[in-house]
Tab-separated table of C-alpha atoms in Angstrom:
chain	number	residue	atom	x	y	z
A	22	UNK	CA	-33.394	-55.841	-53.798
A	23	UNK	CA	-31.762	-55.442	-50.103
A	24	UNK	CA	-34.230	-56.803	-47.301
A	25	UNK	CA	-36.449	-54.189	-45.652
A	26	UNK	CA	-37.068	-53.898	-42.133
A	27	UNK	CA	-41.187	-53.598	-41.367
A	28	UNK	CA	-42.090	-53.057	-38.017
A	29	UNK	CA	-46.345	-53.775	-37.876
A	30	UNK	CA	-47.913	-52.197	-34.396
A	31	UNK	CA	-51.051	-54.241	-33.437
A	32	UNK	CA	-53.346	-55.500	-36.243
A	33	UNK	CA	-55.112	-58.797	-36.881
A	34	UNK	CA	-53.456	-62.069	-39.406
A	35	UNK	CA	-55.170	-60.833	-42.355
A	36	UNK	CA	-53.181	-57.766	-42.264
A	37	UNK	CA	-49.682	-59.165	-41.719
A	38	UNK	CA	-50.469	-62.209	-44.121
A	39	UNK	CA	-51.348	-59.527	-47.126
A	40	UNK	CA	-48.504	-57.443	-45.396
A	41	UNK	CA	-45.904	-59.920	-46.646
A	42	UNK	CA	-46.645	-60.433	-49.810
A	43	UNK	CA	-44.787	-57.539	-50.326
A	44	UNK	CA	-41.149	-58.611	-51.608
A	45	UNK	CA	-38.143	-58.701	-49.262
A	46	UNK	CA	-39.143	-57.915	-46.088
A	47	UNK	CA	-38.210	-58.907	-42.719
A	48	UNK	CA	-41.706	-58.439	-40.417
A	49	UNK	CA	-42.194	-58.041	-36.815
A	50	UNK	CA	-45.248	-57.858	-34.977
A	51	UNK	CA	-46.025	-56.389	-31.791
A	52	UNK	CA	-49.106	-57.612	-30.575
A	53	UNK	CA	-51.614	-58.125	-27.391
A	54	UNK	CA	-51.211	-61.853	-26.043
A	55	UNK	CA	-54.550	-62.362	-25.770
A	56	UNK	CA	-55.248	-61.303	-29.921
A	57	UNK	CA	-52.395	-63.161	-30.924
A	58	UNK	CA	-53.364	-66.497	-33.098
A	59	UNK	CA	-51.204	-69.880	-33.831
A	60	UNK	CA	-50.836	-68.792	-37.369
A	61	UNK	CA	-49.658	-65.263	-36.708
A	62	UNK	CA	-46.337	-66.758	-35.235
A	63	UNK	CA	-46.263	-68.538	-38.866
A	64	UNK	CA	-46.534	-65.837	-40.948
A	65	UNK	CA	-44.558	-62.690	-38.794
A	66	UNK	CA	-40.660	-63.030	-39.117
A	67	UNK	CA	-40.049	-62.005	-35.225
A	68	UNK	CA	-43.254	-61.602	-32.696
A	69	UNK	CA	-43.395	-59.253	-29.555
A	70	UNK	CA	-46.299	-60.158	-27.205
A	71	UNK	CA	-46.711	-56.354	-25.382
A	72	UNK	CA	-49.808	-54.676	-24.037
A	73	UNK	CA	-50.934	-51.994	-26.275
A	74	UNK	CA	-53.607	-49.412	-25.088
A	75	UNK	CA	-52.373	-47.131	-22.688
A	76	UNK	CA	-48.753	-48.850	-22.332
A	77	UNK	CA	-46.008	-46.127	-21.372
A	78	UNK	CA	-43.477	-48.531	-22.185
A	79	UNK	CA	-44.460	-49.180	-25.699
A	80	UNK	CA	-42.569	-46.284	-27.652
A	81	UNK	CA	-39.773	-46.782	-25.573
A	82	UNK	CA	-39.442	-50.361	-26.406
A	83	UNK	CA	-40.177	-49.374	-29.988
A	84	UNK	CA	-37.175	-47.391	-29.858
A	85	UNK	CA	-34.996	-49.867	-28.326
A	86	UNK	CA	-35.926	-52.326	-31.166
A	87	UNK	CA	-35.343	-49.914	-33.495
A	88	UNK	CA	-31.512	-48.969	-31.596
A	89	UNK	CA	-30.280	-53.052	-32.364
A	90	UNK	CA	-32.242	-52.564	-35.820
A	91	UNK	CA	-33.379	-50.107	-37.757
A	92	UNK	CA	-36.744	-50.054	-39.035
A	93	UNK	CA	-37.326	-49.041	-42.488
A	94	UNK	CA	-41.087	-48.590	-41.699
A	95	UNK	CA	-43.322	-48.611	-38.628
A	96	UNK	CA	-46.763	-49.019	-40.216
A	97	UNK	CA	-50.419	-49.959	-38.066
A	98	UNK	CA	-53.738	-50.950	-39.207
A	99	UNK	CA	-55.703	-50.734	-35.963
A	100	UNK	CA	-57.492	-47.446	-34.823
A	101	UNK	CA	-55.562	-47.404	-30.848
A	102	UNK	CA	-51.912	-47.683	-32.071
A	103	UNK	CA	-52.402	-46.121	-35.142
A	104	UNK	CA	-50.469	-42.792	-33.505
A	105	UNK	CA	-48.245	-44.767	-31.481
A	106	UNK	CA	-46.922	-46.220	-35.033
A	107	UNK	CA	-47.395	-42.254	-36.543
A	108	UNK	CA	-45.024	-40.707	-33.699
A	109	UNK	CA	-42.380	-43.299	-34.152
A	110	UNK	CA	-41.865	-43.019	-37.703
A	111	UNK	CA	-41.892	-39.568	-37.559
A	112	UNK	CA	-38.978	-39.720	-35.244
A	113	UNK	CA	-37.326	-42.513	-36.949
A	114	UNK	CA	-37.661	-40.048	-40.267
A	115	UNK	CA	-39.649	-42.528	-42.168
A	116	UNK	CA	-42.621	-42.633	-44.277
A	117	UNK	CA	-46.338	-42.732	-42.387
A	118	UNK	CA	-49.303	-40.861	-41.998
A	119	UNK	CA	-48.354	-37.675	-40.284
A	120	UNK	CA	-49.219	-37.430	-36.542
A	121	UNK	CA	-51.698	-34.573	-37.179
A	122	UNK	CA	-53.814	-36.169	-39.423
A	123	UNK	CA	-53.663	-39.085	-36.982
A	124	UNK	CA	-55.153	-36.752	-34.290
A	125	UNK	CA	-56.900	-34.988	-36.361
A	126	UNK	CA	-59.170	-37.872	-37.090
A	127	UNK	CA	-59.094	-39.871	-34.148
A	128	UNK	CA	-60.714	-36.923	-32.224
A	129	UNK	CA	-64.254	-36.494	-34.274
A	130	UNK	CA	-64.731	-33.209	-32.779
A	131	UNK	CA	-61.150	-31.698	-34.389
A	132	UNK	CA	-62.285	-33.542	-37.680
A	133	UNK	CA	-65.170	-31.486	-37.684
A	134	UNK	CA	-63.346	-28.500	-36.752
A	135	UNK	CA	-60.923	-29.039	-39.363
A	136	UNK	CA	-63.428	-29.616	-41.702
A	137	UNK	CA	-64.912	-25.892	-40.868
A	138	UNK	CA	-62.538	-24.375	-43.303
A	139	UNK	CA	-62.839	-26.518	-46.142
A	140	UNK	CA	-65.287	-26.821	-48.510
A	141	UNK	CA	-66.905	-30.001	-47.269
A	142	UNK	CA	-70.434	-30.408	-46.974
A	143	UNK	CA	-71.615	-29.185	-43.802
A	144	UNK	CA	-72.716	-31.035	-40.589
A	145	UNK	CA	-73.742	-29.089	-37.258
A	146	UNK	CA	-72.474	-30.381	-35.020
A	147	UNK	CA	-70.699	-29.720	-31.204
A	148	UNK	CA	-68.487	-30.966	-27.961
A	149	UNK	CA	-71.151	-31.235	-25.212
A	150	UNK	CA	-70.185	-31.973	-21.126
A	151	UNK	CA	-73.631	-32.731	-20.126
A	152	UNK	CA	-77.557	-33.313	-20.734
A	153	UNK	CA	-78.322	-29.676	-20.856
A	154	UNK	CA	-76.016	-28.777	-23.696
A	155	UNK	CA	-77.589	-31.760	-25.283
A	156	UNK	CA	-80.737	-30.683	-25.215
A	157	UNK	CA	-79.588	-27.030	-26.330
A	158	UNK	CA	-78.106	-28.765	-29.312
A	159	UNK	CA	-81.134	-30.898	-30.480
A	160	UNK	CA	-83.518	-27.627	-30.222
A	161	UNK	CA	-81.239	-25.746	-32.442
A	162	UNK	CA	-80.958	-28.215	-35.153
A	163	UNK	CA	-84.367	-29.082	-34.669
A	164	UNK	CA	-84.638	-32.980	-35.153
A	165	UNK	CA	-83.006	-35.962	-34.876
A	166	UNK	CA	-79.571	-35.976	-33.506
A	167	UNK	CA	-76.167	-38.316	-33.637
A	168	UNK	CA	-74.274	-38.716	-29.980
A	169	UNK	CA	-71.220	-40.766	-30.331
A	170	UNK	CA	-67.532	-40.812	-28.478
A	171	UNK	CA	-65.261	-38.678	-29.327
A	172	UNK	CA	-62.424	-41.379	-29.909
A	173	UNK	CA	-64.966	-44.068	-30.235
A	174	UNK	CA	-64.790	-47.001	-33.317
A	175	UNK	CA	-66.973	-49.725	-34.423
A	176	UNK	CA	-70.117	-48.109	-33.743
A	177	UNK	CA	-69.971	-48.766	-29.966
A	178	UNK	CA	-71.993	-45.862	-28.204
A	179	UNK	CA	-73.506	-44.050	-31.719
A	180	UNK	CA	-76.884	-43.886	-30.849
A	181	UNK	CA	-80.135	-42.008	-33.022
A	182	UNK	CA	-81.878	-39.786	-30.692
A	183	UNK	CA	-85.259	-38.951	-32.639
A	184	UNK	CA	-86.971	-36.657	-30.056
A	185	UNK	CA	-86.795	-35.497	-26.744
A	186	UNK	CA	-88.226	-38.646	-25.262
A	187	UNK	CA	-85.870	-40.669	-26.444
A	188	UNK	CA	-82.846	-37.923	-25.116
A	189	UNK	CA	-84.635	-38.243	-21.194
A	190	UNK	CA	-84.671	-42.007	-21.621
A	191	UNK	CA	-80.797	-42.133	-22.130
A	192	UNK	CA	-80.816	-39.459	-19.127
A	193	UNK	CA	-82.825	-42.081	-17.119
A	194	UNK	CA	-80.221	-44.323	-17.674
A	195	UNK	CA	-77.445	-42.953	-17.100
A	196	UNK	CA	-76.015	-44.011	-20.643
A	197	UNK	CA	-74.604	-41.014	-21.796
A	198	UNK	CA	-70.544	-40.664	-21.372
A	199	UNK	CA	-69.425	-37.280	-21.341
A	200	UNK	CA	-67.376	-35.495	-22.786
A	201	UNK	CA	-69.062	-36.746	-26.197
A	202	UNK	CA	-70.112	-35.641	-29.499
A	203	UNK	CA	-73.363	-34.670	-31.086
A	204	UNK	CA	-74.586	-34.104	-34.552
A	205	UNK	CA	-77.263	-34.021	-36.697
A	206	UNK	CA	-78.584	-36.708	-37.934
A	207	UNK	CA	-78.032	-36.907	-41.987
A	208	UNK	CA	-80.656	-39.255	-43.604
A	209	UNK	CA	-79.678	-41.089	-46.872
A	210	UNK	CA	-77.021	-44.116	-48.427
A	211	UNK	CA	-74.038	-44.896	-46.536
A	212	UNK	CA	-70.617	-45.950	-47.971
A	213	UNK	CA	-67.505	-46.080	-47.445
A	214	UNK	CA	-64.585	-44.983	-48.741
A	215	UNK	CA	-61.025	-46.657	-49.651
A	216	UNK	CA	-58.208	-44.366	-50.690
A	217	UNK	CA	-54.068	-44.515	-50.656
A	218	UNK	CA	-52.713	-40.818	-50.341
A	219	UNK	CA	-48.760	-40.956	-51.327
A	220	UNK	CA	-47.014	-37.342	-51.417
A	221	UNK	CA	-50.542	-35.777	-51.006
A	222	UNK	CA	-52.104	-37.466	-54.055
A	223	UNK	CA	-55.694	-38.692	-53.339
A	224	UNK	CA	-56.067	-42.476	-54.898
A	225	UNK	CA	-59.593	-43.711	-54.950
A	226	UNK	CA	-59.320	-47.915	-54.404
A	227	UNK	CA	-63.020	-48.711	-54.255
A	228	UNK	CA	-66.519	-47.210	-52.631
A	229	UNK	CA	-67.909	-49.970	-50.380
A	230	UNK	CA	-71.678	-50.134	-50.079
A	231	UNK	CA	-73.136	-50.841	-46.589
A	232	UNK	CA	-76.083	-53.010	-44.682
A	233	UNK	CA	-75.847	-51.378	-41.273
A	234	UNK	CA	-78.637	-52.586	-38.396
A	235	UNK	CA	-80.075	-48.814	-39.046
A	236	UNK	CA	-81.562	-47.103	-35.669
A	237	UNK	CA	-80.410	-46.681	-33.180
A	238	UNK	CA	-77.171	-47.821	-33.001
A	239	UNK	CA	-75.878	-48.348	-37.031
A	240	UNK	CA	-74.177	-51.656	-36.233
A	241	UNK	CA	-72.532	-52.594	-40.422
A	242	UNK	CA	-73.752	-56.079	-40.859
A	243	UNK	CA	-72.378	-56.369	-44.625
A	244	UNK	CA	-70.057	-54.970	-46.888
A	245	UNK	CA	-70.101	-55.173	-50.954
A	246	UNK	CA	-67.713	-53.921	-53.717
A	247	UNK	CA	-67.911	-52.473	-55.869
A	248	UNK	CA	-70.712	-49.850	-54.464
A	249	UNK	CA	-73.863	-49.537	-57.365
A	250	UNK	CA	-73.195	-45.906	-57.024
A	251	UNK	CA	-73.635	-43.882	-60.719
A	252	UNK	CA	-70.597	-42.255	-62.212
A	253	UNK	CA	-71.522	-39.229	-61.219
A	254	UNK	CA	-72.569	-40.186	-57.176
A	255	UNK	CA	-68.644	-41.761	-57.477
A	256	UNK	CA	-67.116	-38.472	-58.908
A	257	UNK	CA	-68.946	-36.475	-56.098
A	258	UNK	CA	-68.200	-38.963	-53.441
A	259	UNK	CA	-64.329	-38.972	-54.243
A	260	UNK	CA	-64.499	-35.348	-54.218
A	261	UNK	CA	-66.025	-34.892	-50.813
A	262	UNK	CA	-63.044	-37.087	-49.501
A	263	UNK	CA	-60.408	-35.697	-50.998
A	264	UNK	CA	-61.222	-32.407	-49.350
A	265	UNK	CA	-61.659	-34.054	-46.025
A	266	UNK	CA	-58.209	-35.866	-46.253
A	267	UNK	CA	-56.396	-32.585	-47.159
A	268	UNK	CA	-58.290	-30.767	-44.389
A	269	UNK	CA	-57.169	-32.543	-41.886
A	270	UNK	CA	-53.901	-32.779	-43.280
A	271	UNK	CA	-53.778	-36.670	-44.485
A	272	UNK	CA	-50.467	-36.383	-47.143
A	273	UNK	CA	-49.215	-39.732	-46.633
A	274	UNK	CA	-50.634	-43.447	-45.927
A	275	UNK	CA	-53.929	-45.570	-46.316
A	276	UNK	CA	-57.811	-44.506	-45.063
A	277	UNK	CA	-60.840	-45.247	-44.874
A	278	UNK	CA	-63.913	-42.719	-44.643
A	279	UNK	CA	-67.416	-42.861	-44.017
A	280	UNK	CA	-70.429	-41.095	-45.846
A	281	UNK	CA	-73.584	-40.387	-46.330
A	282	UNK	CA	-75.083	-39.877	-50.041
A	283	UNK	CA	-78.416	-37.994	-49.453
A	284	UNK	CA	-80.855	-35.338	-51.281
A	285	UNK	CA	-78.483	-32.440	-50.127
A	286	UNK	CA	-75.298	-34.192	-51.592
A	287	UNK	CA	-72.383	-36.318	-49.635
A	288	UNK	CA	-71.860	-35.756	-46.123
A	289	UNK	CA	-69.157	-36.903	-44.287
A	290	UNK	CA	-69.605	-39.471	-41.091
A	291	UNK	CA	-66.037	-39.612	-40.703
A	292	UNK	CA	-62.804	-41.291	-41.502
A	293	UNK	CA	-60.067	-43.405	-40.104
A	294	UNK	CA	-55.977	-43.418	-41.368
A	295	UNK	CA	-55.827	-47.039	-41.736
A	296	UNK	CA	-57.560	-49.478	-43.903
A	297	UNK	CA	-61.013	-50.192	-43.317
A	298	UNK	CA	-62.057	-53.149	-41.070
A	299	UNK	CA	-64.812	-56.333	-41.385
A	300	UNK	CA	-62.297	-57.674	-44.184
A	301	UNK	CA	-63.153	-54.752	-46.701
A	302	UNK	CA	-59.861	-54.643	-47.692
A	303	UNK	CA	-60.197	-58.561	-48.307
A	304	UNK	CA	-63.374	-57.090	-50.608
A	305	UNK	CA	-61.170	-54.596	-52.530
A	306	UNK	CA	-58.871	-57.643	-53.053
A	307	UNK	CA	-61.166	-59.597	-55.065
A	308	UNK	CA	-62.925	-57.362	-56.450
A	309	UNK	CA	-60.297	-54.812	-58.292
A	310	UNK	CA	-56.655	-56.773	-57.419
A	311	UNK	CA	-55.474	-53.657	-55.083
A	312	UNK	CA	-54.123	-55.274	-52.022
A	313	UNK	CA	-54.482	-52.166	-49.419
A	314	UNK	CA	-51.751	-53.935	-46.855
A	315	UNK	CA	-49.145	-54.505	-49.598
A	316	UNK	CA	-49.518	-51.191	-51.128
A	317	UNK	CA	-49.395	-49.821	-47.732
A	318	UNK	CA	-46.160	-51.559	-46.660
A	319	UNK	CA	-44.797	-50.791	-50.233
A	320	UNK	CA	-45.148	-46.988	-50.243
A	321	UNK	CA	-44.114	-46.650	-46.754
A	322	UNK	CA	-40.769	-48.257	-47.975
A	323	UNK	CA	-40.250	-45.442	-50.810
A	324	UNK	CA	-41.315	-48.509	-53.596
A	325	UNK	CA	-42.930	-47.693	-56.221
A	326	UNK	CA	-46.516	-48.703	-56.414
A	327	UNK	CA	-48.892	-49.702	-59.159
A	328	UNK	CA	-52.698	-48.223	-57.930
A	329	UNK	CA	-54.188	-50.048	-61.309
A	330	UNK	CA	-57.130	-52.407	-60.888
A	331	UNK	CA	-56.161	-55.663	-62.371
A	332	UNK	CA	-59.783	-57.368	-62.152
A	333	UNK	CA	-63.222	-56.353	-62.129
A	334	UNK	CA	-65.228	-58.643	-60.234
A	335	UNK	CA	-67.261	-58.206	-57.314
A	336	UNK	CA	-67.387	-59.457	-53.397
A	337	UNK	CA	-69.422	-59.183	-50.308
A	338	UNK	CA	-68.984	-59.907	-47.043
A	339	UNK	CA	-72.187	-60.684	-44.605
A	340	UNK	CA	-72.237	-60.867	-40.990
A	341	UNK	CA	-74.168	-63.937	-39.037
A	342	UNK	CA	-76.076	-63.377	-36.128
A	343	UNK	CA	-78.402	-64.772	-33.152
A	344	UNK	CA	-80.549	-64.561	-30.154
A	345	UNK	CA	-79.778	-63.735	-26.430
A	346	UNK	CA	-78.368	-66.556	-24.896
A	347	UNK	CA	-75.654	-69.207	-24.746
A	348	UNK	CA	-74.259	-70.647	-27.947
A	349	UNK	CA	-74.007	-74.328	-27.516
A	350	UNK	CA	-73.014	-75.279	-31.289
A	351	UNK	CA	-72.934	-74.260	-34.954
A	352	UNK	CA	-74.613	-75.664	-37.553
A	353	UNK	CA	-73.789	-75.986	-40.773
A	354	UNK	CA	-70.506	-74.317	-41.169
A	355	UNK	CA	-68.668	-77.442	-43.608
A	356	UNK	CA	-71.770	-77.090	-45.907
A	357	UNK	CA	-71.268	-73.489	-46.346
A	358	UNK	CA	-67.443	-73.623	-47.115
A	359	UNK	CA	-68.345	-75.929	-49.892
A	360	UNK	CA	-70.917	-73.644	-51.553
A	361	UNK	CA	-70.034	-71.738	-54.665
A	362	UNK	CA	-68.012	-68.430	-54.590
A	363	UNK	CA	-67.366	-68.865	-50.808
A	364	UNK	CA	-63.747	-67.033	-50.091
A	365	UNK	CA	-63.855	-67.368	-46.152
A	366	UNK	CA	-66.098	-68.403	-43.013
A	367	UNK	CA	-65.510	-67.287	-39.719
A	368	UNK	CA	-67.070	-67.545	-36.147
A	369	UNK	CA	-66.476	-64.920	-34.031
A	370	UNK	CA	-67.303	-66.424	-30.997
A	371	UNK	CA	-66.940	-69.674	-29.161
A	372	UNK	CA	-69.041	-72.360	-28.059
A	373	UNK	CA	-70.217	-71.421	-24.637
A	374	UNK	CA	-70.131	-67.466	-25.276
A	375	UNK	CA	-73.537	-65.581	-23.967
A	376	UNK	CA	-74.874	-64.000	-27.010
A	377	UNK	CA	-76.049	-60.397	-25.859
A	378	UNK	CA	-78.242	-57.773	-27.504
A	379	UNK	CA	-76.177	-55.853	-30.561
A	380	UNK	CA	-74.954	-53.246	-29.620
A	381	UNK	CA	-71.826	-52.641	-31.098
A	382	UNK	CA	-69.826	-54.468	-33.954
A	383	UNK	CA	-67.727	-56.295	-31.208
A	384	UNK	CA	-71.413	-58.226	-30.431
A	385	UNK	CA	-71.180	-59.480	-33.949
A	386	UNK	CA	-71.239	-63.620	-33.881
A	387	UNK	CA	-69.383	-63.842	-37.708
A	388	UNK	CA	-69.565	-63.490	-40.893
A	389	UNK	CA	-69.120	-65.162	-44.559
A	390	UNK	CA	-67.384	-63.460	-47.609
A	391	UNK	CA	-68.493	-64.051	-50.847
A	392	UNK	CA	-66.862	-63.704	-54.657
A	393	UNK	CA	-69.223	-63.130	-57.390
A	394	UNK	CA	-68.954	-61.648	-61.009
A	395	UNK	CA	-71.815	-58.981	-60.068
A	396	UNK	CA	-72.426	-57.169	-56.889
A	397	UNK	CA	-75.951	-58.936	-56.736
A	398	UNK	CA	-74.217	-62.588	-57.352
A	399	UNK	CA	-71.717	-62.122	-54.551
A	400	UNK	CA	-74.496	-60.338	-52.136
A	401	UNK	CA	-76.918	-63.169	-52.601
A	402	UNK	CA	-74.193	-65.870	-52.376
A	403	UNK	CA	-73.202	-64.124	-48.923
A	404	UNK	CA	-76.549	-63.584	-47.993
A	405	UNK	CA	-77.334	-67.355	-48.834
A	406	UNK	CA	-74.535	-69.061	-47.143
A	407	UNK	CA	-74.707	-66.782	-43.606
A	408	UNK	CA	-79.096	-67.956	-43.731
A	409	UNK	CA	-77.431	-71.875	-43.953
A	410	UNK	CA	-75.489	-71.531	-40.582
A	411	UNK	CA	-77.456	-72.541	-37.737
A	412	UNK	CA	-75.880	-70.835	-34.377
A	413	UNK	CA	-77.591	-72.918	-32.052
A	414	UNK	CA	-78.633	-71.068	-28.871
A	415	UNK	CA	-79.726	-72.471	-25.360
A	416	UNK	CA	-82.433	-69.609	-23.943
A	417	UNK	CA	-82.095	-69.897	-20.372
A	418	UNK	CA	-85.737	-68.268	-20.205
A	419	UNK	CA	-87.685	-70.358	-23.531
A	420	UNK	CA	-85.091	-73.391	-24.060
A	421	UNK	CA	-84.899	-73.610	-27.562
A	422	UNK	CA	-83.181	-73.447	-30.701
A	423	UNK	CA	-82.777	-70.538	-32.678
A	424	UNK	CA	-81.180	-69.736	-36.335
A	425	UNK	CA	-79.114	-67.159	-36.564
A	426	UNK	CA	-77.898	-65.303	-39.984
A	427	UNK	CA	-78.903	-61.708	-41.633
């Protein structure tokens, strides 16, 4: 088998290190300098340090790589250069998620849109420019509402607005970016959903099951597969997705969507062309043997690909956090690596990082991951270890100690 030329856009070491497990490839990573690690420079065949968000330069450098070399596939796993990597396959006439379905889903108002004339679920929802639509919108639906970015990601500026109260207090504030999106608010289980689409063929990988922070801002503070979902919640859920992913066009490539399972059946929150993030693929791993990055990087060379689940176990991932103020150690961290079923411990942040209120997923301290042969084994050993780590806090205001952990 001839060597194959991967080209990864952005994307964290987990990704490239699963990446390369797939056979005879030659990887190189374009990254930020400042989210670059030691061990990425270990594990990527070639490294470009480049500024990604908003970076005229980037395609055209792309294509200048890709002039000395050829690429046999541009792939990324992270939500800003996932069309970046979409537009240059497309013109390189390789194998990737097709730009529409990229836009399509990075803008949650066209999702919705597209979503209009398929036979998803429906959620009202609309584009607003300022309060007063706002307001229009929450009488009409006539309860809670959703307002979130348009092109947002990991839950930073979703916020549950229950009455009209709450809407002037944003007002007050001044909190409210515009132009943004607003929906009603769905009540019931969220999940999430793991899928591989090759030539427009829907493959369910695994239904995660969430702990989010709930109101008002739905922060995910765990992750556990599989989901304890009945067969027939999992038929209805796949079902729901599929139509999604061929409304908005998704024929090619990894993703990851969000739901709702309430009373009134699944609802869509929305969905994402790349693999999911807080190490769920890492989750799907363990649990079921389907490495998402490998499959991904195999199928985007033309390879064929076996979708089978090769264990049935379960894993859980569960995020750590603390009080305001500045971390001055962690406690506890050695003991937990040593506990049983413990696959990985991470901190976040460093010694000497201000610990804010959470507010988004980037606020998030760290997290432990978990192995277990039931859901419940690898959720309490999760939820055990993160309880054991002490984050220990100096409070400018009280001056004292505080243990962190969900």
């Amino acid at each position: 088998m001839s060597i194959k030329r991967v080209l990864m856009v952005g994307g964290y070491t987990q990704a490239i290190e699963y990446a390369k497990l797939a056979e005879n490839i030659h990887l190189t990573f374009i990254q930020h300098k400042n989210r670059l690690r030691p061990q990425d420079l270990q594990i990527a065949d070639v490294v470009h340090m480049m500024e990604l968000n908003d970076n005229p330069d980037l395609e055209e450098f792309i294509r200048c790589l890709h002039r000395i070399r050829p690429f046999d596939a541009v792939l990324s796993v992270t939500e800003f250069s996932l069309l970046t990597a979409s537009k240059m396959a497309e013109e390189f006439g390789l194998l990737n998620t097709p730009v529409k379905a990229v836009e399509n889903t990075r803008d949650k108002y066209k999702m919705r849109q597209q979503m209009l004339a398929s036979n998803c679920n429906p959620v009202r929802f609309s584009a607003v420019n300022n309060f007063e639509e706002i307001v229009r919108f929450f009488q009409s639906v006539g309860g809670p509402i959703i307002l979130k970015p348009i092109d947002g990601t990991g839950s930073k500026g979703v916020r549950l607005i229950m009455d009209m109260s709450e809407l002037e207090e944003q007002k007050s504030r001044n909190s409210i970016l515009f132009p943004c999106l607003v929906e009603e608010y769905i009540d019931g289980v969220e999940f999430s959903v793991e899928t591989i689409t090759i030539d427009g063929r829907h493959t369910l990988l695994a239904i995660t099951e969430k702990l989010t922070t709930g109101a008002p801002h739905f922060i995910e503070m765990g992750h556990a597969v599989p989901a304890r979902v009945s067969h027939e919640e999992k038929t209805a859920i796949f079902e729901e997705v599929q139509e999604l992913l061929d409304a908005v066009g998704h024929t090619f490539g990894p993703a990851h969507t969000e739901v709702k399972l309430s009373s009134k059946g699944v609802h869509i929150i929305e969905t994402q062309t790349r693999p999911g993030g807080d190490r769920i693929p890492m989750l799907v791993d363990i649990a079921t043997g389907c490495n998402i990055y490998k499959i991904m990087v195999e199928a985007a060379l033309g390879r064929p690909v076996d979708l089978t689940a090769t264990r049935s176990k379960a894993a859980a991932i569960r995020y750590v956090n603390a009080n305001i103020g500045m971390i001055e150690c962690f406690e506890g961290i050695e003991s937990v690596k040593a506990m049983a079923g413990i696959r990985e411990v991470r901190m976040l942040k460093e010694v000497g990082t201000y610990i804010t209120e959470l507010s988004s997923s980037l606020d998030r301290v760290g997290y432990v991951v978990a192995e277990g042969d039931t859901v419940e084994e690898a959720i309490n050993r999760a939820e055990a270890a993160s309880r054991r780590i002490n984050v220990v806090i100096n409070n400018v205001e009280n001056h004292h100690d505080v243990k962190g952990g969900i």
